């Protein structure tokens, strides 16, 4: 079945540092890939997505590229802010579980001033 | 535009008491609906999903049940809560069909069983 593996956290950075959160997946076919963000005490918000190989999703300075050859969808941001502190979830939809979203375990990001 | 409402936002219930969490979606028809639970410090676990009125699929055996009495209403229930039912419960919807689309989540209910 489908699975998503994220780098273990928590990740702690200083403001303006470069961020990478690794995400790899296992799925058959051509799943769609997503990054969701959860701010403290809130539900999940879609941050960005990519629906086919080599697509780059981007939003709020965050980027992720759908790499089918390495089955990866790593999240990056060139300069993080304190307001980016949140939990980030990588997810996929499709493959053997059409319609259902499979999440990674989440990565806690804390950005200090 | 589509919106999803989930309530209550927080709930403290004694062990053995019943539970009812409600989720409604506006601005769309025949959505797929989902209930997730997020235990403290852990990831998201899919509990139930529904592709139509009265159609419920359970992902994990547990002390909870779900119902979909109307097209855009999804209810999570329990007859007797356990301590282990504590967590953050999230409702979500998605369009059918469309593996390319993501889910839209509600703001969640934080349940504490005491």
Coordinates of C-alpha atoms in Angstrom, one line a residue:
Chain A
X1 CA 0.0 0.0 0.0
X2 CA 0.9 3.7 0.0
X3 CA 3.2 5.1 2.6
X4 CA 5.0 8.4 3.4
X5 CA 8.1 8.9 5.4
X6 CA 9.2 12.3 6.7
X7 CA 12.5 13.2 8.4
X8 CA 12.2 13.0 12.1
X9 CA 12.0 16.2 14.1
X10 CA 11.8 18.4 15.8
X11 CA 13.7 20.9 13.6
X12 CA 15.0 24.1 15.3
X13 CA 16.3 26.9 13.2
X14 CA 17.2 30.6 13.6
X15 CA 15.3 33.2 11.7
X16 CA 16.4 33.6 8.1
X17 CA 18.0 30.1 8.0
X18 CA 17.4 27.7 5.1
X19 CA 14.9 24.9 5.7
X20 CA 14.7 21.4 4.2
X21 CA 12.2 18.8 5.4
X22 CA 12.7 15.5 3.6
X23 CA 9.8 13.4 2.4
X24 CA 9.9 10.1 0.5
X25 CA 7.0 8.0 -0.5
X26 CA 6.0 4.6 -1.7
X27 CA 3.1 4.2 -4.1
X28 CA 2.2 2.6 -7.3
X29 CA 1.2 4.6 -10.3
X30 CA 1.2 8.4 -10.3
X31 CA 0.1 9.8 -6.9
X32 CA -0.4 13.4 -6.2
X33 CA 1.8 14.9 -3.5
X34 CA 1.0 17.5 -0.8
X35 CA 2.5 19.4 2.0
X36 CA 0.1 20.5 4.8
X37 CA 0.9 22.9 7.6
X38 CA -0.7 22.9 11.1
X39 CA -0.2 26.0 13.3
X40 CA -0.6 25.5 17.0
X41 CA -4.1 24.7 18.1
X42 CA -5.5 24.7 14.5
X43 CA -6.5 22.3 11.8
X44 CA -4.4 21.5 8.8
X45 CA -4.0 23.9 5.8
X46 CA -2.9 22.9 2.4
X47 CA 0.5 24.5 1.8
X48 CA 1.4 23.3 -1.7
X49 CA 0.9 20.4 -4.0
X50 CA 2.2 18.7 -7.2
X51 CA 0.2 16.3 -9.3
X52 CA 2.8 14.9 -11.7
X53 CA 6.5 14.2 -12.0
X54 CA 8.8 17.2 -12.1
X55 CA 6.0 19.6 -11.0
X56 CA 7.1 22.2 -8.5
X57 CA 4.5 23.3 -5.9
X58 CA 5.1 26.7 -4.3
X59 CA 3.4 28.9 -1.8
X60 CA 4.5 31.5 0.9
X61 CA 8.1 31.1 -0.1
X62 CA 8.0 27.3 0.4
X63 CA 8.8 25.0 -2.6
X64 CA 8.7 21.2 -3.2
X65 CA 9.5 19.3 -6.4
X66 CA 7.9 16.0 -7.3
X67 CA 10.8 13.7 -8.0
X68 CA 9.6 10.4 -9.3
X69 CA 13.1 8.9 -9.8
X70 CA 13.9 9.3 -6.2
X71 CA 10.2 9.1 -4.9
X72 CA 10.7 12.3 -3.0
X73 CA 8.9 15.6 -2.3
X74 CA 11.2 17.6 -0.1
X75 CA 10.0 20.9 1.4
X76 CA 12.4 23.9 1.2
X77 CA 12.3 27.5 2.1
X78 CA 15.2 29.9 1.6
X79 CA 14.7 32.1 4.7
X80 CA 12.4 31.0 7.5
X81 CA 10.5 33.3 9.8
X82 CA 9.3 32.9 13.4
X83 CA 5.8 32.7 12.0
X84 CA 6.7 29.5 10.1
X85 CA 6.8 27.6 13.4
X86 CA 4.3 24.8 12.9
X87 CA 4.0 21.1 12.2
X88 CA 4.5 20.1 8.6
X89 CA 2.9 17.0 7.0
X90 CA 3.8 15.4 3.8
X91 CA 1.0 13.4 2.1
X92 CA 0.0 11.6 -1.0
X93 CA -3.2 10.7 -2.7
X94 CA -3.7 8.1 -5.4
X95 CA -1.7 5.0 -6.1
X96 CA -3.2 1.9 -4.5
X97 CA -5.5 3.9 -2.2
X98 CA -7.3 6.1 -4.7
X99 CA -9.2 8.9 -2.9
X100 CA -7.6 8.5 0.5
X101 CA -4.8 10.8 1.7
X102 CA -1.9 9.1 3.3
X103 CA 0.1 11.3 5.7
X104 CA 3.6 11.2 7.0
X105 CA 4.2 11.4 10.7
X106 CA 4.7 15.2 10.7
X107 CA 7.8 17.3 11.5
X108 CA 7.7 20.0 14.1
X109 CA 9.5 23.2 13.1
X110 CA 10.5 25.8 15.6
X111 CA 12.1 29.1 14.4
X112 CA 13.8 31.3 17.0
X113 CA 14.3 35.0 16.5
Chain B
X1 CA -17.1 29.0 -1.9
X2 CA -16.8 25.8 0.1
X3 CA -16.5 25.9 3.9
X4 CA -16.3 23.2 6.6
X5 CA -17.5 23.7 10.1
X6 CA -16.6 21.5 13.0
X7 CA -17.7 21.8 16.6
X8 CA -17.2 22.0 19.5
X9 CA -13.7 23.4 19.4
X10 CA -12.8 21.9 22.8
X11 CA -14.5 19.3 25.0
X12 CA -13.8 17.8 28.3
X13 CA -15.7 14.6 29.0
X14 CA -15.6 12.0 31.9
X15 CA -14.7 8.4 31.2
X16 CA -17.8 6.4 30.3
X17 CA -19.8 9.4 29.0
X18 CA -21.1 9.6 25.4
X19 CA -19.6 11.7 22.6
X20 CA -21.0 13.4 19.6
X21 CA -18.9 15.6 17.3
X22 CA -20.4 17.2 14.3
X23 CA -19.0 18.3 11.0
X24 CA -20.8 20.1 8.2
X25 CA -19.7 21.2 4.7
X26 CA -21.2 24.0 2.7
X27 CA -20.9 25.0 -0.9
X28 CA -20.5 21.5 -2.5
X29 CA -22.4 18.4 -3.1
X30 CA -21.6 14.7 -2.5
X31 CA -18.2 15.3 -1.0
X32 CA -16.0 12.5 0.4
X33 CA -15.9 13.1 4.2
X34 CA -13.2 11.9 6.6
X35 CA -12.6 11.8 10.4
X36 CA -9.0 11.8 11.6
X37 CA -7.5 11.7 15.1
X38 CA -4.2 13.2 16.1
X39 CA -2.9 11.9 19.4
X40 CA -0.6 14.2 21.3
X41 CA 2.8 14.3 19.7
X42 CA 1.9 11.9 17.0
X43 CA 0.7 11.9 13.4
X44 CA -2.7 11.7 11.8
X45 CA -4.8 8.5 11.9
X46 CA -7.7 8.1 9.5
X47 CA -10.7 6.8 11.5
X48 CA -13.6 6.8 9.1
X49 CA -14.4 7.9 5.6
X50 CA -17.7 8.2 3.7
X51 CA -18.4 8.5 0.0
X52 CA -22.1 9.0 0.4
X53 CA -25.2 9.2 2.7
X54 CA -25.2 6.2 5.0
X55 CA -21.9 4.8 3.6
X56 CA -19.3 4.6 6.3
X57 CA -15.9 2.8 6.1
X58 CA -13.9 2.2 9.2
X59 CA -10.2 2.2 9.0
X60 CA -9.3 0.9 12.5
X61 CA -11.3 -1.0 15.1
X62 CA -12.1 1.2 18.1
X63 CA -14.5 2.6 20.5
X64 CA -15.9 5.1 18.0
X65 CA -18.5 5.1 15.3
X66 CA -19.5 7.5 12.5
X67 CA -22.7 8.4 10.7
X68 CA -23.6 10.4 7.7
X69 CA -27.3 11.2 8.0
X70 CA -27.2 14.0 5.3
X71 CA -25.1 14.6 2.3
X72 CA -23.0 17.3 4.0
X73 CA -23.1 16.2 7.6
X74 CA -20.7 13.8 9.3
X75 CA -21.0 12.8 12.9
X76 CA -18.4 11.0 15.1
X77 CA -19.9 9.3 18.2
X78 CA -19.1 7.1 21.1
X79 CA -21.4 5.4 23.6
X80 CA -18.8 5.3 26.4
X81 CA -15.6 7.2 26.2
X82 CA -12.2 5.8 27.2
X83 CA -9.2 7.7 28.4
X84 CA -7.4 6.6 25.2
X85 CA -10.0 8.5 23.1
X86 CA -8.4 11.8 24.1
X87 CA -6.9 13.7 21.2
X88 CA -7.4 16.2 18.5
X89 CA -10.2 15.2 16.0
X90 CA -10.2 16.6 12.5
X91 CA -12.9 16.4 9.9
X92 CA -12.1 16.9 6.2
X93 CA -13.8 16.8 2.9
X94 CA -12.6 16.2 -0.7
X95 CA -14.2 16.3 -4.1
X96 CA -15.1 13.1 -5.9
X97 CA -13.5 12.0 -8.2
X98 CA -10.1 13.5 -8.2
X99 CA -7.0 11.9 -6.8
X100 CA -5.3 15.2 -7.8
X101 CA -7.1 17.2 -5.2
X102 CA -6.2 17.5 -1.6
X103 CA -8.5 17.6 1.4
X104 CA -9.9 20.7 3.2
X105 CA -9.8 20.3 6.9
X106 CA -12.0 21.8 9.7
X107 CA -10.4 23.6 12.6
X108 CA -10.6 20.5 14.8
X109 CA -12.0 19.5 18.2
X110 CA -9.7 18.9 21.1
X111 CA -11.2 16.2 23.3
X112 CA -9.9 15.5 26.8
X113 CA -11.3 12.4 28.5
X114 CA -10.9 12.7 32.3

